[in-house]
Short mmCIF file of C-alpha atoms in Angstrom, two decimals:
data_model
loop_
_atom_site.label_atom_id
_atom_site.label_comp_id
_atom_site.label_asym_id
_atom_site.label_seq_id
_atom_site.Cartn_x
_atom_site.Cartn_y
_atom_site.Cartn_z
CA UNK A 29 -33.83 -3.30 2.33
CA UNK A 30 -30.32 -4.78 3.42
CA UNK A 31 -28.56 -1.66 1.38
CA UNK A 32 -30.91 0.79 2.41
CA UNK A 33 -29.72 -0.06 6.37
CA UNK A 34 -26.07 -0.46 5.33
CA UNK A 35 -26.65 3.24 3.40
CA UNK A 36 -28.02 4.65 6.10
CA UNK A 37 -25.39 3.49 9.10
CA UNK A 38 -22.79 4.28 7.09
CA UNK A 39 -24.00 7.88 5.77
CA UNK A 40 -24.51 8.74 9.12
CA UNK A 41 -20.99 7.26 10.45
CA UNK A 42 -19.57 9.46 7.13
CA UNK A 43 -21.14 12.49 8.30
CA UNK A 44 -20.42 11.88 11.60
CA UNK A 45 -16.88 11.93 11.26
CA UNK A 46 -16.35 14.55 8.32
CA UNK A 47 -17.91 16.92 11.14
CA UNK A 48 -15.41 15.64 13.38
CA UNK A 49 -12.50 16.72 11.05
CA UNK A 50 -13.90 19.92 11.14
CA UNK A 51 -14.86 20.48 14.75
CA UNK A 52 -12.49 18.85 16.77
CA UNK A 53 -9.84 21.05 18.12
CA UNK A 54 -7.11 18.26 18.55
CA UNK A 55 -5.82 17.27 15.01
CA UNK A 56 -5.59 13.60 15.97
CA UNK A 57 -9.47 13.32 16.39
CA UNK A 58 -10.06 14.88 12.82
CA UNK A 59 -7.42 12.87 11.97
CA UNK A 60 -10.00 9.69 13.31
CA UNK A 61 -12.90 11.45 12.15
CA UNK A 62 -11.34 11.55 8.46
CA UNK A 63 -10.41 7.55 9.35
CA UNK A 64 -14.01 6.89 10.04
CA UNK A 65 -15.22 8.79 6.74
CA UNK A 66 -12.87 7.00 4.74
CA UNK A 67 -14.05 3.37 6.25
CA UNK A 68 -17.21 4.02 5.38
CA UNK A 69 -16.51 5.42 2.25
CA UNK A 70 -15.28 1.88 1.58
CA UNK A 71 -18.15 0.23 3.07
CA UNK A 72 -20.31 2.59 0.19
CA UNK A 73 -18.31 1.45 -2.17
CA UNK A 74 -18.84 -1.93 -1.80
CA UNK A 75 -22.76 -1.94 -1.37
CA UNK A 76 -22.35 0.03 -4.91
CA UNK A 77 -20.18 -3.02 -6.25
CA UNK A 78 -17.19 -1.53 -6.85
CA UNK A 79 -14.81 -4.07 -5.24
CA UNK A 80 -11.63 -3.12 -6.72
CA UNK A 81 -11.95 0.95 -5.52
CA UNK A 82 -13.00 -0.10 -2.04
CA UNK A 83 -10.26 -2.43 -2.08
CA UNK A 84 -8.21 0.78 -2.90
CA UNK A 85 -9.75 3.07 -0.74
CA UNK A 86 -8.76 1.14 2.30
CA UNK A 87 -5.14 0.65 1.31
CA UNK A 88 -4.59 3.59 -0.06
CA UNK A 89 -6.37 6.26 2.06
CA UNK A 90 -6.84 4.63 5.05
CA UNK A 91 -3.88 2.48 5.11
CA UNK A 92 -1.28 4.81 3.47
CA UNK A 93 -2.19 8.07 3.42
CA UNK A 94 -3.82 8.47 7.10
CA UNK A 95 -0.41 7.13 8.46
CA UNK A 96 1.31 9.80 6.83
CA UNK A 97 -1.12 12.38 8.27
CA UNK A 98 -0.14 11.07 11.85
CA UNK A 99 3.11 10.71 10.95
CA UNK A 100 3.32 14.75 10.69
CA UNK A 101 0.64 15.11 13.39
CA UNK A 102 2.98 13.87 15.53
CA UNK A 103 6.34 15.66 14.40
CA UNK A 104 4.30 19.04 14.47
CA UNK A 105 3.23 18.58 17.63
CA UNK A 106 -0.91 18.14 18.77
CA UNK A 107 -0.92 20.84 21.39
CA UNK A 108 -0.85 23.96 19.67
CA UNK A 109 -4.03 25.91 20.02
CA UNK A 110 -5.33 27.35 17.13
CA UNK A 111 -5.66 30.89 16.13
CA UNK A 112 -9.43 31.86 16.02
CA UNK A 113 -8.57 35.41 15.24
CA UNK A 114 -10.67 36.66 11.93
CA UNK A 115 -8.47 38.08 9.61
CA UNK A 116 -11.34 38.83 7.02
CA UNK A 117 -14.31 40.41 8.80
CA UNK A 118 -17.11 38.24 9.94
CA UNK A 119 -15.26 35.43 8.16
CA UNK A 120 -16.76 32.94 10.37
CA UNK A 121 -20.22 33.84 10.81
CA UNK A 122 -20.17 33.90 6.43
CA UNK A 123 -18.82 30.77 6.18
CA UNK A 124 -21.32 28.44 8.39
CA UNK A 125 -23.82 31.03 6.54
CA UNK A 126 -22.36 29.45 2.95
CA UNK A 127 -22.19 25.77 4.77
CA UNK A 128 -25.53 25.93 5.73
CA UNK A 129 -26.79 26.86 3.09
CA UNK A 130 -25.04 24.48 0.98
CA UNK A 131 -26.59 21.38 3.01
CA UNK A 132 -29.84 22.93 3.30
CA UNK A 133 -29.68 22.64 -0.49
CA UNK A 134 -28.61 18.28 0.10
CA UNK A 135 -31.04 17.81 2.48
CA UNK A 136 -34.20 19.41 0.16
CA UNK A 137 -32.64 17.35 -2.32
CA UNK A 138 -33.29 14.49 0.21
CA UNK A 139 -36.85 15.90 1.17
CA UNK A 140 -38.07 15.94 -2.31
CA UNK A 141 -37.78 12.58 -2.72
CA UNK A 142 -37.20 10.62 -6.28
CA UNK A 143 -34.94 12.71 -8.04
CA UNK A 144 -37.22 12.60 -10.91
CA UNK A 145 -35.83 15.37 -12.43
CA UNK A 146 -31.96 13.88 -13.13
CA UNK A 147 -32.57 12.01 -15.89
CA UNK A 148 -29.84 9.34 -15.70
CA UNK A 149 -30.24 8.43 -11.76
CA UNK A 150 -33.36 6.90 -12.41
CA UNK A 151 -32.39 4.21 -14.45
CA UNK A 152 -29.79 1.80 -11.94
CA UNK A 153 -27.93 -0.45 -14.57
CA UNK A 154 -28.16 -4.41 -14.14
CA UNK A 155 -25.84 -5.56 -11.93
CA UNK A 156 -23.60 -7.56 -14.17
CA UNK A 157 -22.19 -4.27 -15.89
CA UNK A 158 -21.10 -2.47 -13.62
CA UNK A 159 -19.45 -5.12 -11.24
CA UNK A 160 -16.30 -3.33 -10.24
CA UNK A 161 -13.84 -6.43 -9.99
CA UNK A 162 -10.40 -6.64 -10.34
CA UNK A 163 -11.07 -8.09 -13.45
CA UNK A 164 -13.50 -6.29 -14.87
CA UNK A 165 -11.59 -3.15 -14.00
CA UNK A 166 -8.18 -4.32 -15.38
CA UNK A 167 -9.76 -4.44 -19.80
CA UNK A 168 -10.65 -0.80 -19.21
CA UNK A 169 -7.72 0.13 -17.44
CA UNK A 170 -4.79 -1.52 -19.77
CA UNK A 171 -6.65 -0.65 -22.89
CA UNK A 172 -8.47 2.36 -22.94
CA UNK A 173 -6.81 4.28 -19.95
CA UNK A 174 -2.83 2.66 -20.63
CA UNK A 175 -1.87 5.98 -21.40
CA UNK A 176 -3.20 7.97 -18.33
CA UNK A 177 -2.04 4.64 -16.18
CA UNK A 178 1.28 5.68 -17.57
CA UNK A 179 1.21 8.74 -16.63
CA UNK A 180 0.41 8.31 -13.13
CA UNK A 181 3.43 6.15 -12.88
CA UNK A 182 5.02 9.20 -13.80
CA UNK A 183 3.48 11.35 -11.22
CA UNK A 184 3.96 9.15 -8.31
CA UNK A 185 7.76 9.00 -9.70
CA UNK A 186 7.51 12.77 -9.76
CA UNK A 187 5.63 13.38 -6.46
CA UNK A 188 8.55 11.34 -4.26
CA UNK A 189 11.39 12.65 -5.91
CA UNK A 190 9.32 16.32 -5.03
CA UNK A 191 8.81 14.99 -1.48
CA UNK A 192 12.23 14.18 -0.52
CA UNK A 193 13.81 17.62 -2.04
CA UNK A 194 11.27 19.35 0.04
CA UNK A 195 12.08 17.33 3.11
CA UNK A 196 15.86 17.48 2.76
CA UNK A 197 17.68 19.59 4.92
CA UNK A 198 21.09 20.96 2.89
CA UNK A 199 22.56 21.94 6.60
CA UNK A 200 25.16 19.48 7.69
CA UNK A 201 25.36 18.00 10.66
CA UNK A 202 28.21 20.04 11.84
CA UNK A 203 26.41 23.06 11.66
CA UNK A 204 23.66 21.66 14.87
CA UNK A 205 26.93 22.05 17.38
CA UNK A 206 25.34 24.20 19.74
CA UNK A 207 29.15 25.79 21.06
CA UNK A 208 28.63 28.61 17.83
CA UNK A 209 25.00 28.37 15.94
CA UNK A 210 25.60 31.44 14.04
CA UNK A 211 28.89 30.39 12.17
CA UNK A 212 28.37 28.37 8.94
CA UNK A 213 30.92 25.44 8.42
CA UNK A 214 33.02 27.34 5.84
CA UNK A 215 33.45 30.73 7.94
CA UNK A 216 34.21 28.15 10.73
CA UNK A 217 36.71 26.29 8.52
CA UNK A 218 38.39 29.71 7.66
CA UNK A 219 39.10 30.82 11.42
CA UNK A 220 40.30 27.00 12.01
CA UNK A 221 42.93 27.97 9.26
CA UNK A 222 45.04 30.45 12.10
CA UNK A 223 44.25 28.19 14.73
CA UNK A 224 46.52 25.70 16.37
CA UNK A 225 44.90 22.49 15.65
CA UNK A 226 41.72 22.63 14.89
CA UNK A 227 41.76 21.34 11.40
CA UNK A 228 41.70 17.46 12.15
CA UNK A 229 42.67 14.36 9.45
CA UNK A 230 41.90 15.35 5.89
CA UNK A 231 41.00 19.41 5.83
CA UNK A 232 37.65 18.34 8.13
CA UNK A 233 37.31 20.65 11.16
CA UNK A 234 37.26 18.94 14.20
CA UNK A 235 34.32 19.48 16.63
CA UNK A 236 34.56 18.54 19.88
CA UNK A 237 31.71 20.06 22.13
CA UNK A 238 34.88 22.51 24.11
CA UNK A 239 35.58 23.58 20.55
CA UNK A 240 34.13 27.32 20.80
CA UNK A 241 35.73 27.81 23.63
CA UNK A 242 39.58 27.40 22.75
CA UNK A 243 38.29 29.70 19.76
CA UNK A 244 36.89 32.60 22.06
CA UNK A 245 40.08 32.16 24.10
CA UNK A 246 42.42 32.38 21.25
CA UNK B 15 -41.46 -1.12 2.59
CA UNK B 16 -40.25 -0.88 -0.94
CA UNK B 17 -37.90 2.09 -0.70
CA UNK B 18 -34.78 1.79 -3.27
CA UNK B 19 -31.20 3.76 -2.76
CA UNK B 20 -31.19 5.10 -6.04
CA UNK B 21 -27.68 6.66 -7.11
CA UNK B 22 -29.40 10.11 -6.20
CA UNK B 23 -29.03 9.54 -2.40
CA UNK B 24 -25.47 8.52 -3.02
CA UNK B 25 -24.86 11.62 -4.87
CA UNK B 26 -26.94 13.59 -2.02
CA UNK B 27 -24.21 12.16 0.50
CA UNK B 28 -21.50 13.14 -1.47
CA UNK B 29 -22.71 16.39 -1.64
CA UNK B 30 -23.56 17.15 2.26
CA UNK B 31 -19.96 15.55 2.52
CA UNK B 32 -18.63 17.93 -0.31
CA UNK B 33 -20.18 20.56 1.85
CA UNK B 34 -18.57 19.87 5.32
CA UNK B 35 -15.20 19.99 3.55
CA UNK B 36 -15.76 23.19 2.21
CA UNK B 37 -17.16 24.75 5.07
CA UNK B 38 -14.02 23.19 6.84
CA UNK B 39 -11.43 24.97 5.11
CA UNK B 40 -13.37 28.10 5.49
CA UNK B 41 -13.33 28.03 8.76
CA UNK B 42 -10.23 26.38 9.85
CA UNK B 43 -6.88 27.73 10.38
CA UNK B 44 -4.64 24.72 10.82
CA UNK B 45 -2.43 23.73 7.32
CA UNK B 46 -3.15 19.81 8.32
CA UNK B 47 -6.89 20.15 9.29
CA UNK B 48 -8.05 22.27 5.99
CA UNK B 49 -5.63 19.21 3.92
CA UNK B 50 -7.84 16.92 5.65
CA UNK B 51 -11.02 18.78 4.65
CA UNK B 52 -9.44 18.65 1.26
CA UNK B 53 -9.37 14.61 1.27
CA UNK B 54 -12.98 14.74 2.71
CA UNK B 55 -13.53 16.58 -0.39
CA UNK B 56 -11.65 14.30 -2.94
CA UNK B 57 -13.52 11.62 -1.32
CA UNK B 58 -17.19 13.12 -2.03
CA UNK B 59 -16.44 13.59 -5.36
CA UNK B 60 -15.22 10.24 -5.44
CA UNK B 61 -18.33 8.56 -4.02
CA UNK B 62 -20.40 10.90 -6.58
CA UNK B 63 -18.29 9.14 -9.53
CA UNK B 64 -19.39 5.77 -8.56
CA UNK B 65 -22.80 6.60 -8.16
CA UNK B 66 -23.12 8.27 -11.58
CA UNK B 67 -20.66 5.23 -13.25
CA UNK B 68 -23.55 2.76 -11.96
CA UNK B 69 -26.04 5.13 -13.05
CA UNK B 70 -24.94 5.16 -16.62
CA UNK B 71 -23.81 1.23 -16.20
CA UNK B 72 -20.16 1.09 -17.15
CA UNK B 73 -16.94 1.07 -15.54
CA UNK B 74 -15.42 4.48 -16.17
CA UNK B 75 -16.83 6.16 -13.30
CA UNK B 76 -14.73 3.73 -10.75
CA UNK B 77 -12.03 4.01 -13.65
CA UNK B 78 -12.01 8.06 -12.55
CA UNK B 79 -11.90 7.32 -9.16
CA UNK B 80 -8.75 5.37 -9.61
CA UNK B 81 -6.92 7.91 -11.21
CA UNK B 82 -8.18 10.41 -8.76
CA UNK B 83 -6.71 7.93 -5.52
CA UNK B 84 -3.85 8.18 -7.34
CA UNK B 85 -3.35 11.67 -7.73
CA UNK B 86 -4.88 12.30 -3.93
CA UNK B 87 -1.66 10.01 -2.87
CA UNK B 88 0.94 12.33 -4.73
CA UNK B 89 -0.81 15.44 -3.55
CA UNK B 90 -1.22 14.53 -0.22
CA UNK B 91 2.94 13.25 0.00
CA UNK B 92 3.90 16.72 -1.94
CA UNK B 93 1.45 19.43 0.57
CA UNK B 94 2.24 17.43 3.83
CA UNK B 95 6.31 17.87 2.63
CA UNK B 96 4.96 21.52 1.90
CA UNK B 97 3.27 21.49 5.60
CA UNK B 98 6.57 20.07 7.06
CA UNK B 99 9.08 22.50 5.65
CA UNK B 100 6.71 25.61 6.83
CA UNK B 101 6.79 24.44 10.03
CA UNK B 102 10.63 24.04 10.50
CA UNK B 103 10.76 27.70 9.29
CA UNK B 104 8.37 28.99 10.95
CA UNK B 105 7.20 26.46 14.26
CA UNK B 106 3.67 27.35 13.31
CA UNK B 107 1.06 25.28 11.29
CA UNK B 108 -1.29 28.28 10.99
CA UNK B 109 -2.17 29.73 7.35
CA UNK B 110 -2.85 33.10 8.87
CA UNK B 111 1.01 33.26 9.51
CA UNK B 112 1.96 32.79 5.91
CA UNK B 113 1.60 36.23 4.95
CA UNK B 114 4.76 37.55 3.29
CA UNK B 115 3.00 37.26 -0.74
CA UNK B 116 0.68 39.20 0.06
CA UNK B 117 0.48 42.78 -1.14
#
């Protein structure tokens, strides 16, 4: 009785906000609508004893990964509006056509009741076996799964290294001087060769914010 | 008022929720918005993998779901890095606007 209230709060709060993310026109409320989904994800989790992945979930997805998502929220900028032009015809109207049909299909599974006909759903296990702590979770994981573990230390190793090349800007600083923002730093280093002081200590061109305008002058 | 929550209605929520994510990238235009329907996604097939992992009475389905957190974490650091350098090319996180591969 207690899970079957818990279930049904927390379905609804998961629904709730996964048609947030996809209504809301500010990408900081899907952002909390996505928050609220994964929170109750957790809260799933838990009433289906798996400790250790709600654990996770929180951390992970609603500690680490939601702060990144706000993170570039915020640096792209919330106030854009979004384009609602169709580029494919009727692209729209097909698509809630597809989506509704696709929960029509959940909620008849709902309406029919016992889900007689899936074979293995029928049959919840004792509770013992499939209590998802830490413990429990660790045999399987360092025995069976060591070499997939592995490799995910791999791909996280992989993923950051990917992140930070894609993030990294090769433009120097020097280059952001807004005097001339259409001369790169070497043509700019080759015109300071004729001029009369503009290379400064150790071959580095010397920028002072006046600096394009000795060179229009000269 | 006897009236069990068998694995099936976990699975039936993952599915409706499986649903709302794709129907959100269908009709979304926003890079960060469809990545977020993506992780609504992730996270219904997640929620299916525990269900069906209690359901057969072992461990491997919340095993799965591990591995998939973990992959969901490098995706979602590589595609927002993706989402970032778009937009300082292009001041635009629209996927209408990223046209030029196409024929």
């Amino acid at each position: 009785m207690v899970e079957l209230i818990v279930f049904a709060l927390m379905a609804a709060a998961s629904l709730a906000g996964g048609v947030t993310v996809i209504r809301a026109r500010n990408p900081v409320y899907s952002a909390m609508g996505l928050l609220a989904t994964l929170f109750s994800m957790a809260v799933l989790y838990v009433l289906q004893l798996a400790h250790f992945v709600a654990a996770v979930q929180v951390i992970v997805y609603a500690g680490a990964v939601m702060t990144l998502f706000l993170f570039v929220i915020m640096l792209i900028g919330v106030d854009k509006d979004e384009n609602t032009a169709e580029t494919i015809p009727h692209q729209r109207r097909l698509a809630m056509a597809i989506g509704l049909i696709a929960i029509g299909l959940g909620t008849a599974l709902v309406a029919r009741g016992r889900f007689s006909w899936v074979p293995l759903v029928d049959t919840p296990a004792s509770a013992a076996e499939t209590n998802g702590t830490v413990q429990a979770l660790a045999e399987p994981m360092f025995t069976d799964w060591v070499l997939a573990f592995e490799a995910t230390a791999l791909l996280l190793t992989v993923a950051a290294a990917g992140a930070i090349a894609l993030a990294s800007t090769r433009k120097p600083i020097i280059s952001r001087v807004p005097s001339s923002p259409a001369v790169s730093p070497s043509r700019r280093a080759e015109r300071g060769v004729g001029g009369s002081g503009q290379e400064g200590r150790g071959g580095h061109p010397v920028l002072p914010p006046a600096a394009g305008d000795t060179r229009a002058g000269s | 008022m006897s009236l069990v929550v068998t694995p099936g209605w976990y699975m039936t929520l993952a599915a409706l929720l499986f649903a709302i994510g794709a129907l959100g990238i269908l009709i979304r235009r926003n890079a960060l918005v469809m990545f977020m329907c993506i992780e609504l996604m992730l996270n219904a097939v997640n929620l299916t993998f525990v269900a069906a992992g209690r359901a057969l009475g072992n461990l491997d389905g919340q095993m799965a779901v591990f591995f998939v957190l973990v992959v969901a974490a490098a995706e979602v650091v590589v595609g927002l890095a993706i989402i970032v350098a778009i937009f300082r090319r292009r001041e635009s996180a629209s996927v209408d606007e990223l046209s030029e591969m196409a024929g």
